[in-house]
Amino acid sequence: QVQLVESGGGLVQAGKSLRLSCTASGSNINNLAMAWFRQAPGKEREGISCINFGGGLTSYADSVKGRFTITRDNAKNTLYLQMDTLKPEDTSMYYCAADRWWNGGACLSAPQYNSWGQGTQVTVSS
């Protein structure tokens, strides 16, 4: 099973940018659908972006559409999330997830994924 490790989180001012990375080991990600989720204390886990095996298909939650960009570098076995124009409400723990199956209609749903990273904290100050 693939192991996922997120990095790149931190404290940033509103309006600034961050790029998260998710590095995989134990499996090549070119055979995996991947996604980013986030969860704030007391809230449900929210799917924010997903990407298919080759990167040609992506989907975004309305809350981040136009501000966040998901990409993947299969040669580096790494998934990215570029986050621009950050808002205080983006403060959360961010997780990457992976699965062998791509379901474009449900790719922002947590039960679609069976591999998860430990998360990286993003805090946006106003």
PDB file of C-alpha atoms in Angstrom:
ATOM      1  CA  GLN A   1       0.000   0.000   0.000  1.00  0.00           C
ATOM      2  CA  VAL A   2       1.210   3.478  -0.790  1.00  0.00           C
ATOM      3  CA  GLN A   3       2.497   5.723   1.990  1.00  0.00           C
ATOM      4  CA  LEU A   4       1.775   9.450   1.690  1.00  0.00           C
ATOM      5  CA  VAL A   5       3.588  12.321   3.410  1.00  0.00           C
ATOM      6  CA  GLU A   6       2.360  15.903   3.162  1.00  0.00           C
ATOM      7  CA  SER A   7       4.567  18.966   3.546  1.00  0.00           C
ATOM      8  CA  GLY A   8       4.515  22.690   2.889  1.00  0.00           C
ATOM      9  CA  GLY A   9       2.007  23.841   5.453  1.00  0.00           C
ATOM     10  CA  GLY A  10       2.586  26.788   7.734  1.00  0.00           C
ATOM     11  CA  LEU A  11       1.402  30.170   8.931  1.00  0.00           C
ATOM     12  CA  VAL A  12       0.673  32.737   6.250  1.00  0.00           C
ATOM     13  CA  GLN A  13      -1.143  36.054   5.989  1.00  0.00           C
ATOM     14  CA  ALA A  14      -4.436  36.362   4.154  1.00  0.00           C
ATOM     15  CA  GLY A  15      -3.943  37.001   0.461  1.00  0.00           C
ATOM     16  CA  LYS A  16      -0.647  35.131   0.298  1.00  0.00           C
ATOM     17  CA  SER A  17       0.164  31.752  -1.254  1.00  0.00           C
ATOM     18  CA  LEU A  18       1.395  28.337  -0.172  1.00  0.00           C
ATOM     19  CA  ARG A  19       2.208  25.174  -2.068  1.00  0.00           C
ATOM     20  CA  LEU A  20       1.570  21.846  -0.457  1.00  0.00           C
ATOM     21  CA  SER A  21       3.329  18.666  -1.542  1.00  0.00           C
ATOM     22  CA  CYS A  22       2.389  15.051  -1.017  1.00  0.00           C
ATOM     23  CA  THR A  23       5.208  12.605  -1.628  1.00  0.00           C
ATOM     24  CA  ALA A  24       4.367   8.949  -2.117  1.00  0.00           C
ATOM     25  CA  SER A  25       6.418   5.839  -1.442  1.00  0.00           C
ATOM     26  CA  GLY A  26       5.740   2.147  -1.805  1.00  0.00           C
ATOM     27  CA  SER A  27       3.898   2.564  -5.088  1.00  0.00           C
ATOM     28  CA  ASN A  28       4.040   4.572  -8.285  1.00  0.00           C
ATOM     29  CA  ILE A  29       1.350   7.226  -8.239  1.00  0.00           C
ATOM     30  CA  ASN A  30       0.803   7.047 -11.988  1.00  0.00           C
ATOM     31  CA  ASN A  31      -1.664   4.238 -11.207  1.00  0.00           C
ATOM     32  CA  LEU A  32      -3.479   6.216  -8.512  1.00  0.00           C
ATOM     33  CA  ALA A  33      -6.239   8.761  -8.435  1.00  0.00           C
ATOM     34  CA  MET A  34      -5.361  11.411  -5.883  1.00  0.00           C
ATOM     35  CA  ALA A  35      -7.006  14.184  -3.942  1.00  0.00           C
ATOM     36  CA  TRP A  36      -6.626  16.846  -1.299  1.00  0.00           C
ATOM     37  CA  PHE A  37      -8.935  17.097   1.686  1.00  0.00           C
ATOM     38  CA  ARG A  38      -9.021  19.393   4.672  1.00  0.00           C
ATOM     39  CA  GLN A  39     -10.530  19.223   8.116  1.00  0.00           C
ATOM     40  CA  ALA A  40     -10.831  21.976  10.685  1.00  0.00           C
ATOM     41  CA  PRO A  41     -11.526  21.252  14.362  1.00  0.00           C
ATOM     42  CA  GLY A  42     -15.163  20.388  14.917  1.00  0.00           C
ATOM     43  CA  LYS A  43     -15.909  20.198  11.197  1.00  0.00           C
ATOM     44  CA  GLU A  44     -16.319  17.376   8.716  1.00  0.00           C
ATOM     45  CA  ARG A  45     -13.525  16.435   6.343  1.00  0.00           C
ATOM     46  CA  GLU A  46     -13.981  18.387   3.113  1.00  0.00           C
ATOM     47  CA  GLY A  47     -12.805  17.265  -0.298  1.00  0.00           C
ATOM     48  CA  ILE A  48     -11.260  20.255  -2.018  1.00  0.00           C
ATOM     49  CA  SER A  49      -9.600  18.932  -5.147  1.00  0.00           C
ATOM     50  CA  CYS A  50      -8.956  15.700  -7.017  1.00  0.00           C
ATOM     51  CA  ILE A  51      -6.974  14.602 -10.062  1.00  0.00           C
ATOM     52  CA  ASN A  52      -6.993  11.508 -12.247  1.00  0.00           C
ATOM     53  CA  PHE A  53      -4.064   9.246 -13.071  1.00  0.00           C
ATOM     54  CA  GLY A  54      -2.518  11.319 -15.823  1.00  0.00           C
ATOM     55  CA  GLY A  55      -3.562  14.711 -14.516  1.00  0.00           C
ATOM     56  CA  GLY A  56      -5.884  15.505 -17.386  1.00  0.00           C
ATOM     57  CA  LEU A  57      -9.017  15.581 -15.271  1.00  0.00           C
ATOM     58  CA  THR A  58      -9.426  17.670 -12.142  1.00  0.00           C
ATOM     59  CA  SER A  59     -12.231  18.817  -9.919  1.00  0.00           C
ATOM     60  CA  TYR A  60     -12.501  21.476  -7.235  1.00  0.00           C
ATOM     61  CA  ALA A  61     -14.840  22.349  -4.411  1.00  0.00           C
ATOM     62  CA  ASP A  62     -16.627  25.639  -4.911  1.00  0.00           C
ATOM     63  CA  SER A  63     -14.888  27.006  -1.816  1.00  0.00           C
ATOM     64  CA  VAL A  64     -11.477  26.883  -3.528  1.00  0.00           C
ATOM     65  CA  LYS A  65     -12.304  27.063  -7.235  1.00  0.00           C
ATOM     66  CA  GLY A  66     -10.245  29.731  -8.964  1.00  0.00           C
ATOM     67  CA  ARG A  67      -7.790  30.009  -6.062  1.00  0.00           C
ATOM     68  CA  PHE A  68      -6.311  26.507  -5.706  1.00  0.00           C
ATOM     69  CA  THR A  69      -4.647  24.371  -8.370  1.00  0.00           C
ATOM     70  CA  ILE A  70      -3.945  20.654  -8.107  1.00  0.00           C
ATOM     71  CA  THR A  71      -1.149  19.107 -10.145  1.00  0.00           C
ATOM     72  CA  ARG A  72       0.889  15.963 -10.082  1.00  0.00           C
ATOM     73  CA  ASP A  73       4.389  14.960 -11.173  1.00  0.00           C
ATOM     74  CA  ASN A  74       4.288  11.217 -11.646  1.00  0.00           C
ATOM     75  CA  ALA A  75       8.018  11.110 -12.346  1.00  0.00           C
ATOM     76  CA  LYS A  76       8.644  12.568  -8.892  1.00  0.00           C
ATOM     77  CA  ASN A  77       5.838  10.552  -7.305  1.00  0.00           C
ATOM     78  CA  THR A  78       4.460  13.786  -5.906  1.00  0.00           C
ATOM     79  CA  LEU A  79       1.098  15.539  -5.753  1.00  0.00           C
ATOM     80  CA  TYR A  80       0.871  19.310  -5.317  1.00  0.00           C
ATOM     81  CA  LEU A  81      -1.682  21.866  -4.242  1.00  0.00           C
ATOM     82  CA  GLN A  82      -0.949  25.479  -5.128  1.00  0.00           C
ATOM     83  CA  MET A  83      -3.034  27.699  -2.877  1.00  0.00           C
ATOM     84  CA  ASP A  84      -3.337  31.341  -3.839  1.00  0.00           C
ATOM     85  CA  THR A  85      -5.274  34.234  -2.336  1.00  0.00           C
ATOM     86  CA  LEU A  86      -5.567  32.395   0.939  1.00  0.00           C
ATOM     87  CA  LYS A  87      -8.344  33.325   3.346  1.00  0.00           C
ATOM     88  CA  PRO A  88      -8.645  32.828   7.114  1.00  0.00           C
ATOM     89  CA  GLU A  89     -11.385  30.277   6.450  1.00  0.00           C
ATOM     90  CA  ASP A  90      -8.810  28.126   4.635  1.00  0.00           C
ATOM     91  CA  THR A  91      -7.195  27.434   8.007  1.00  0.00           C
ATOM     92  CA  SER A  92      -7.290  23.679   8.430  1.00  0.00           C
ATOM     93  CA  MET A  93      -5.329  20.446   8.467  1.00  0.00           C
ATOM     94  CA  TYR A  94      -4.739  19.384   4.872  1.00  0.00           C
ATOM     95  CA  TYR A  95      -4.528  15.738   3.855  1.00  0.00           C
ATOM     96  CA  CYS A  96      -3.688  14.003   0.619  1.00  0.00           C
ATOM     97  CA  ALA A  97      -5.381  10.763  -0.358  1.00  0.00           C
ATOM     98  CA  ALA A  98      -4.971   8.120  -3.037  1.00  0.00           C
ATOM     99  CA  ASP A  99      -6.837   5.184  -4.504  1.00  0.00           C
ATOM    100  CA  ARG A 100      -6.587   2.801  -7.464  1.00  0.00           C
ATOM    101  CA  TRP A 101      -9.976   3.813  -8.779  1.00  0.00           C
ATOM    102  CA  TRP A 102     -10.981   7.087 -10.404  1.00  0.00           C
ATOM    103  CA  ASN A 103     -14.593   8.075 -10.020  1.00  0.00           C
ATOM    104  CA  GLY A 104     -14.920  11.523 -11.454  1.00  0.00           C
ATOM    105  CA  GLY A 105     -18.421  11.970 -10.108  1.00  0.00           C
ATOM    106  CA  ALA A 106     -17.367  11.259  -6.538  1.00  0.00           C
ATOM    107  CA  CYS A 107     -13.696  12.120  -6.452  1.00  0.00           C
ATOM    108  CA  LEU A 108     -14.200  14.672  -3.643  1.00  0.00           C
ATOM    109  CA  SER A 109     -15.769  12.060  -1.394  1.00  0.00           C
ATOM    110  CA  ALA A 110     -13.516  10.701   1.361  1.00  0.00           C
ATOM    111  CA  PRO A 111     -14.804   7.079   1.194  1.00  0.00           C
ATOM    112  CA  GLN A 112     -13.391   6.888  -2.357  1.00  0.00           C
ATOM    113  CA  TYR A 113      -9.851   6.732  -0.960  1.00  0.00           C
ATOM    114  CA  ASN A 114      -8.116   4.046   1.028  1.00  0.00           C
ATOM    115  CA  SER A 115      -4.699   5.668   1.515  1.00  0.00           C
ATOM    116  CA  TRP A 116      -4.194   8.827   3.529  1.00  0.00           C
ATOM    117  CA  GLY A 117      -1.323  10.965   4.724  1.00  0.00           C
ATOM    118  CA  GLN A 118      -0.890  12.325   8.247  1.00  0.00           C
ATOM    119  CA  GLY A 119      -1.723  15.889   7.252  1.00  0.00           C
ATOM    120  CA  THR A 120      -0.037  19.273   7.253  1.00  0.00           C
ATOM    121  CA  GLN A 121      -1.418  22.306   9.078  1.00  0.00           C
ATOM    122  CA  VAL A 122      -2.235  25.500   7.212  1.00  0.00           C
ATOM    123  CA  THR A 123      -3.044  28.594   9.246  1.00  0.00           C
ATOM    124  CA  VAL A 124      -4.089  31.826   7.559  1.00  0.00           C
ATOM    125  CA  SER A 125      -4.057  34.990   9.648  1.00  0.00           C
ATOM    126  CA  SER A 126      -6.230  37.975   8.897  1.00  0.00           C
TER     127      SER A 126
END
